[in-house]
Tab-separated table of C-alpha atoms and ligand atoms in Angstrom:
chain	number	residue	atom	x	y	z
B	12	MET	CA	8.872	-1.332	12.648
B	13	GLU	CA	6.166	-3.545	14.005
B	14	ILE	CA	6.358	-6.977	12.347
B	15	VAL	CA	3.289	-9.184	12.573
B	16	ILE	CA	3.483	-12.745	11.238
B	17	ALA	CA	0.122	-14.320	10.453
B	18	ARG	CA	-0.836	-17.863	9.482
B	19	ASP	CA	-2.126	-17.165	5.970
B	20	ALA	CA	-3.487	-14.483	3.656
B	21	ALA	CA	-6.908	-14.388	5.363
B	22	ALA	CA	-5.278	-13.842	8.781
B	23	VAL	CA	-3.050	-11.126	7.263
B	24	GLY	CA	-6.239	-9.351	6.138
B	25	GLU	CA	-7.832	-9.572	9.598
B	26	LEU	CA	-4.745	-8.329	11.466
B	27	ALA	CA	-4.128	-5.517	8.978
B	28	ALA	CA	-7.806	-4.508	9.294
B	29	ASP	CA	-7.419	-4.401	13.112
B	30	ALA	CA	-4.491	-1.984	12.806
B	31	ILE	CA	-6.260	0.178	10.200
B	32	VAL	CA	-9.550	0.416	12.106
B	33	ALA	CA	-7.736	1.297	15.346
B	34	ALA	CA	-5.942	4.166	13.595
B	35	LEU	CA	-8.975	5.426	11.616
B	36	GLY	CA	-11.251	5.299	14.613
B	37	ARG	CA	-9.422	8.168	16.281
B	38	ARG	CA	-10.164	10.647	13.433
B	39	SER	CA	-13.419	12.471	12.686
B	40	GLU	CA	-12.945	12.667	8.878
B	41	PRO	CA	-10.378	9.954	8.258
B	42	VAL	CA	-8.193	9.735	5.175
B	43	LEU	CA	-7.165	6.293	3.970
B	44	GLY	CA	-4.372	5.632	1.458
B	45	VAL	CA	-5.240	2.630	-0.702
B	46	ALA	CA	-3.119	0.212	-2.725
B	47	THR	CA	-4.190	-1.966	-5.644
B	48	GLY	CA	-2.781	-5.385	-6.608
B	49	SER	CA	-3.566	-8.746	-5.061
B	50	SER	CA	-1.944	-8.282	-1.604
B	51	PRO	CA	-4.545	-6.002	0.058
B	52	LEU	CA	-7.622	-7.902	-1.193
B	53	THR	CA	-8.079	-9.907	2.029
B	54	THR	CA	-7.629	-6.656	3.988
B	55	TYR	CA	-10.443	-4.949	2.033
B	56	ARG	CA	-12.667	-7.987	2.587
B	57	ALA	CA	-11.994	-7.852	6.329
B	58	LEU	CA	-12.459	-4.064	6.457
B	59	ALA	CA	-15.853	-4.317	4.757
B	60	LEU	CA	-17.165	-6.180	7.808
B	61	ARG	CA	-15.913	-3.618	10.340
B	62	PRO	CA	-18.327	-1.082	11.848
B	63	ILE	CA	-16.816	2.104	10.414
B	64	GLU	CA	-18.771	5.075	9.024
B	65	TRP	CA	-17.310	4.391	5.587
B	66	ARG	CA	-19.243	7.264	3.912
B	67	THR	CA	-17.152	9.750	5.925
B	68	VAL	CA	-13.799	8.237	4.885
B	69	ALA	CA	-11.800	9.839	2.056
B	70	ALA	CA	-9.418	7.654	0.045
B	71	PHE	CA	-6.359	8.367	-2.087
B	72	ALA	CA	-4.896	5.738	-4.433
B	73	LEU	CA	-1.149	5.253	-4.588
B	74	ASP	CA	-0.814	5.095	-8.323
B	75	GLU	CA	-2.323	4.700	-11.792
B	76	TYR	CA	-1.073	3.499	-15.165
B	77	VAL	CA	-0.474	6.139	-17.823
B	78	GLY	CA	-2.484	5.761	-21.018
B	79	LEU	CA	-4.787	2.922	-19.945
B	80	PRO	CA	-8.422	3.950	-20.520
B	81	GLU	CA	-10.271	4.532	-17.221
B	82	GLU	CA	-12.865	1.899	-18.160
B	83	HIS	CA	-10.178	-0.802	-18.734
B	84	PRO	CA	-10.721	-3.529	-16.094
B	85	GLN	CA	-7.067	-3.168	-14.969
B	86	SER	CA	-6.993	0.624	-14.716
B	87	TYR	CA	-6.592	1.496	-11.056
B	88	HIS	CA	-9.695	3.696	-11.366
B	89	ARG	CA	-11.676	0.505	-12.056
B	90	VAL	CA	-9.821	-1.678	-9.546
B	91	ILE	CA	-10.227	0.877	-6.739
B	92	ASP	CA	-13.882	1.351	-7.658
B	93	VAL	CA	-14.644	-2.393	-7.492
B	94	GLU	CA	-12.333	-3.538	-4.670
B	95	VAL	CA	-12.438	-0.488	-2.412
B	96	THR	CA	-15.212	2.053	-3.152
B	97	GLN	CA	-18.013	-0.458	-3.771
B	98	ARG	CA	-16.795	-3.093	-1.320
B	99	LEU	CA	-16.466	-0.684	1.616
B	100	GLY	CA	-19.347	1.582	0.601
B	101	LEU	CA	-17.221	4.728	0.294
B	102	ASP	CA	-18.659	7.939	-1.115
B	103	PRO	CA	-17.245	7.938	-4.718
B	104	GLY	CA	-16.909	11.730	-4.477
B	105	ARG	CA	-14.295	11.261	-1.735
B	106	VAL	CA	-12.204	8.689	-3.627
B	107	HIS	CA	-9.221	10.067	-5.529
B	108	VAL	CA	-7.134	8.257	-8.157
B	109	PRO	CA	-4.534	10.075	-10.292
B	110	ASN	CA	-5.641	10.650	-13.896
B	111	GLY	CA	-3.220	8.713	-16.089
B	112	ASN	CA	-4.848	10.157	-19.201
B	113	ALA	CA	-4.492	13.835	-18.257
B	114	GLY	CA	-3.248	16.098	-21.048
B	115	ASP	CA	-0.769	17.639	-18.609
B	116	LEU	CA	0.581	14.703	-16.574
B	117	SER	CA	3.033	16.792	-14.514
B	118	GLY	CA	0.215	19.182	-13.642
B	119	GLU	CA	-1.921	16.187	-12.658
B	120	CYS	CA	0.832	14.967	-10.291
B	121	GLU	CA	0.983	18.381	-8.624
B	122	ARG	CA	-2.831	18.533	-8.389
B	123	PHE	CA	-2.905	15.102	-6.721
B	124	GLU	CA	-0.262	16.104	-4.149
B	125	ARG	CA	-2.266	19.252	-3.382
B	126	ALA	CA	-5.481	17.248	-2.964
B	127	ILE	CA	-3.819	14.991	-0.364
B	128	ARG	CA	-2.517	18.051	1.482
B	129	ASP	CA	-5.899	19.818	1.333
B	130	ALA	CA	-7.573	16.718	2.825
B	131	GLY	CA	-5.250	17.024	5.824
B	132	GLY	CA	-2.823	14.258	4.825
B	133	VAL	CA	-3.194	10.492	4.945
B	134	ASP	CA	-4.058	8.937	8.320
B	135	VAL	CA	-3.372	5.338	7.359
B	136	GLN	CA	-1.603	4.238	4.183
B	137	ILE	CA	-2.179	0.645	3.055
B	138	LEU	CA	0.744	-0.738	1.033
B	139	GLY	CA	1.780	-3.880	-0.797
B	140	ILE	CA	5.380	-4.536	-1.842
B	141	GLY	CA	6.726	-5.498	-5.257
B	142	SER	CA	9.041	-8.501	-5.621
B	143	ASN	CA	11.788	-5.924	-6.337
B	144	GLY	CA	11.020	-3.975	-3.138
B	145	HIS	CA	8.949	-1.185	-4.695
B	146	ILE	CA	6.118	0.524	-2.808
B	147	GLY	CA	3.600	2.423	-4.879
B	148	PHE	CA	5.429	2.274	-8.186
B	149	ASN	CA	8.618	3.695	-6.684
B	150	GLU	CA	11.022	1.398	-8.457
B	151	PRO	CA	14.615	0.800	-7.279
B	152	ALA	CA	16.709	4.010	-7.350
B	153	SER	CA	13.659	6.188	-6.640
B	154	SER	CA	14.506	9.260	-4.588
B	155	PHE	CA	13.608	8.947	-0.905
B	156	GLY	CA	12.333	12.537	-1.060
B	157	SER	CA	10.195	11.998	-4.164
B	158	ARG	CA	6.627	13.320	-4.508
B	159	THR	CA	3.836	12.220	-6.877
B	160	ARG	CA	5.334	11.972	-10.359
B	161	ILE	CA	5.598	9.948	-13.550
B	162	LYS	CA	7.712	6.787	-13.353
B	163	THR	CA	8.806	4.118	-15.834
B	164	LEU	CA	8.023	0.571	-14.696
B	165	THR	CA	10.893	-1.913	-14.583
B	166	PRO	CA	10.727	-4.970	-16.891
B	167	ARG	CA	10.375	-7.079	-13.705
B	168	THR	CA	7.317	-5.160	-12.493
B	169	ARG	CA	5.781	-5.369	-15.969
B	170	ARG	CA	6.396	-9.138	-15.982
B	171	ASP	CA	4.928	-9.473	-12.455
B	172	ASN	CA	1.816	-7.516	-13.437
B	173	ALA	CA	1.374	-9.307	-16.778
B	174	ARG	CA	-0.820	-11.816	-14.905
B	175	PHE	CA	-3.569	-9.181	-14.756
B	176	PHE	CA	-3.496	-8.545	-18.534
B	177	SER	CA	-4.201	-10.709	-21.569
B	178	SER	CA	-0.613	-10.293	-22.859
B	179	PRO	CA	2.655	-8.964	-21.325
B	180	GLU	CA	2.901	-6.249	-23.999
B	181	GLU	CA	-0.405	-4.827	-22.810
B	182	VAL	CA	1.116	-3.790	-19.421
B	183	PRO	CA	1.683	-0.025	-19.615
B	184	VAL	CA	5.265	1.261	-19.453
B	185	HIS	CA	4.576	4.436	-17.476
B	186	CYS	CA	2.576	5.303	-14.402
B	187	ILE	CA	1.808	8.119	-11.995
B	188	THR	CA	2.798	7.202	-8.458
B	189	GLN	CA	2.878	8.884	-5.093
B	190	GLY	CA	6.520	9.450	-4.170
B	191	LEU	CA	8.387	7.888	-1.283
B	192	GLY	CA	8.306	11.294	0.417
B	193	THR	CA	4.525	11.422	-0.051
B	194	ILE	CA	4.086	7.918	1.397
B	195	MET	CA	6.378	8.716	4.340
B	196	ASP	CA	4.117	11.672	5.246
B	197	ALA	CA	1.257	9.283	6.110
B	198	ARG	CA	0.722	9.225	9.869
B	199	ARG	CA	0.535	5.436	9.933
B	200	VAL	CA	1.577	2.804	7.392
B	201	VAL	CA	0.269	-0.760	7.176
B	202	LEU	CA	2.068	-2.945	4.601
B	203	VAL	CA	0.772	-6.411	3.737
B	204	ALA	CA	2.677	-9.167	1.916
B	205	THR	CA	1.882	-12.799	1.250
B	206	GLY	CA	3.570	-15.711	-0.490
B	207	ASP	CA	7.180	-16.831	-0.915
B	208	ARG	CA	7.529	-14.617	-4.008
B	209	LYS	CA	7.736	-11.682	-1.569
B	210	ALA	CA	10.058	-13.267	1.033
B	211	ALA	CA	13.333	-11.753	-0.236
B	212	ALA	CA	11.832	-8.266	-0.617
B	213	VAL	CA	10.273	-8.420	2.867
B	214	ALA	CA	13.587	-9.445	4.492
B	215	ALA	CA	15.473	-6.714	2.616
B	216	MET	CA	12.868	-4.104	3.604
B	217	VAL	CA	12.856	-4.997	7.313
B	218	GLU	CA	16.411	-6.146	7.987
B	219	GLY	CA	18.536	-4.919	5.099
B	220	PRO	CA	20.281	-1.564	4.842
B	221	VAL	CA	18.105	1.436	3.992
B	222	SER	CA	18.934	1.621	0.336
B	223	ALA	CA	17.526	2.961	-2.925
B	224	ARG	CA	17.919	-0.604	-4.243
B	225	VAL	CA	14.997	-1.556	-1.971
B	226	PRO	CA	12.676	1.475	-1.910
B	227	ALA	CA	10.472	-0.073	0.836
B	228	SER	CA	13.469	-0.030	3.205
B	229	ILE	CA	12.764	3.707	3.741
B	230	LEU	CA	9.893	2.513	5.954
B	231	GLN	CA	12.540	1.704	8.589
B	232	HIS	CA	12.543	5.488	9.096
B	233	HIS	CA	8.761	5.758	9.451
B	234	ARG	CA	7.584	6.484	12.981
B	235	HIS	CA	4.798	3.905	12.882
B	236	ALA	CA	4.976	1.267	10.161
B	237	THR	CA	3.246	-2.072	10.687
B	238	ILE	CA	4.292	-4.939	8.413
B	239	VAL	CA	1.812	-7.828	8.299
B	240	VAL	CA	3.073	-10.925	6.468
B	241	ASP	CA	2.059	-14.561	6.175
B	242	GLU	CA	4.387	-17.454	7.031
B	243	ALA	CA	5.635	-17.784	3.437
B	244	ALA	CA	6.516	-14.095	3.094
B	245	ALA	CA	8.257	-14.226	6.514
B	246	GLU	CA	10.481	-17.151	5.456
B	247	GLN	CA	13.689	-15.133	5.012
B	248	LEU	CA	13.351	-12.929	8.109
B	249	ALA	CA	16.379	-13.663	10.315
B	250	GLY	CA	14.534	-12.214	13.326
B	251	ALA	CA	11.253	-14.106	12.832
B	252	GLU	CA	11.477	-15.847	16.222
B	253	TYR	CA	11.948	-12.513	18.003
B	254	TYR	CA	9.073	-10.857	16.078
B	255	ARG	CA	6.778	-13.733	17.078
B	256	PHE	CA	7.914	-13.334	20.702
B	257	ILE	CA	7.110	-9.583	20.641
B	258	GLN	CA	3.669	-10.418	19.210
B	259	GLU	CA	2.995	-12.842	22.065
B	260	GLN	CA	4.028	-10.213	24.628
B	261	LYS	CA	2.079	-7.418	22.943
B	262	HIS	CA	-1.049	-7.553	25.086
B	263	ARG	CA	1.065	-6.150	27.952
B	264	LEU	CA	1.856	-3.003	25.988
B	265	SER	CA	-0.183	-0.301	24.314
B	266	PRO	CA	-0.241	-1.048	20.559
B	267	ALA	CA	1.849	2.057	19.822
B	268	ASP	CA	4.795	0.757	21.861
B	269	ASP	CA	7.642	-1.426	20.665
B	270	VAL	CA	7.599	-0.188	17.068
K	11	F6R	C1	-0.295	-1.043	-6.167
K	11	F6R	C2	1.081	-0.760	-5.799
K	11	F6R	C3	2.159	-1.787	-5.853
K	11	F6R	C4	1.720	-3.177	-5.375
K	11	F6R	C5	2.851	-4.181	-5.544
K	11	F6R	C6	2.445	-5.572	-5.116
K	11	F6R	O1	-1.106	0.110	-6.014
K	11	F6R	O2	1.321	0.344	-5.497
K	11	F6R	O3	3.237	-1.356	-5.064
K	11	F6R	O4	1.323	-3.101	-4.041
K	11	F6R	O5	3.256	-4.209	-6.879
K	11	F6R	O6	1.458	-6.051	-5.978
K	11	F6R	P1	0.680	-7.405	-5.655
K	11	F6R	O7	-0.031	-7.180	-4.372
K	11	F6R	O8	-0.276	-7.603	-6.791
K	11	F6R	O9	1.721	-8.466	-5.549
């Protein structure tokens, strides 16, 4: 794993954008995997200022709540539309979010997996991390081989996400999420985390055992995962001094080395 420690959330966004643009730039019809939530917002702001042909980029969301109307301000259809599609100037016809209101939800999960495959797979997957170590909505005990499917959110995730809703009961119980196997198929992964609320999950992901208790720890097996965190989220990393040292030395290496 490549661990990058940045000063604050704005610097996290800039450094994550550098990594994403470098990876997208090599593809003719790039495919970007996009996360919702608060963590990637500075990354989207930074990306919007980068000279990329955004109309040629396809995007696939990680997840969507089940049963929340598409027009609800917290449905991931809406959030992706506002924070990603409009901000970056993507072609809405190339932006894909699972349909959490489909009559046949299992069929919708299979259709979504197929659509990712038909687009040639994800070039760069942007991720946040839950305070319980989830990525996408792959909650603890998710299968490492899982594909897009329906999941039940943990009470902790529902409490964490209650800040986006007018009451905690309004947070949906179920979601559709890309699986850990789906996420691991992305050619490059860039995970961003900020704030001390994420410090324990970040340390467990990077330095803990690979364990279903911390779904993000599977990224230790990814061939090119970049983890960009601010000082507060890096607080519990035992190897922080070494990661900073690698960062300082980096200009001597090609960016793909030392992962
Ligand atoms: C969102 C997603 C989640 C979030 C995570 C962190 O599409 O898949 O894994 O990235 O819950 O959320 P924030 O960034 O709001 O703390």
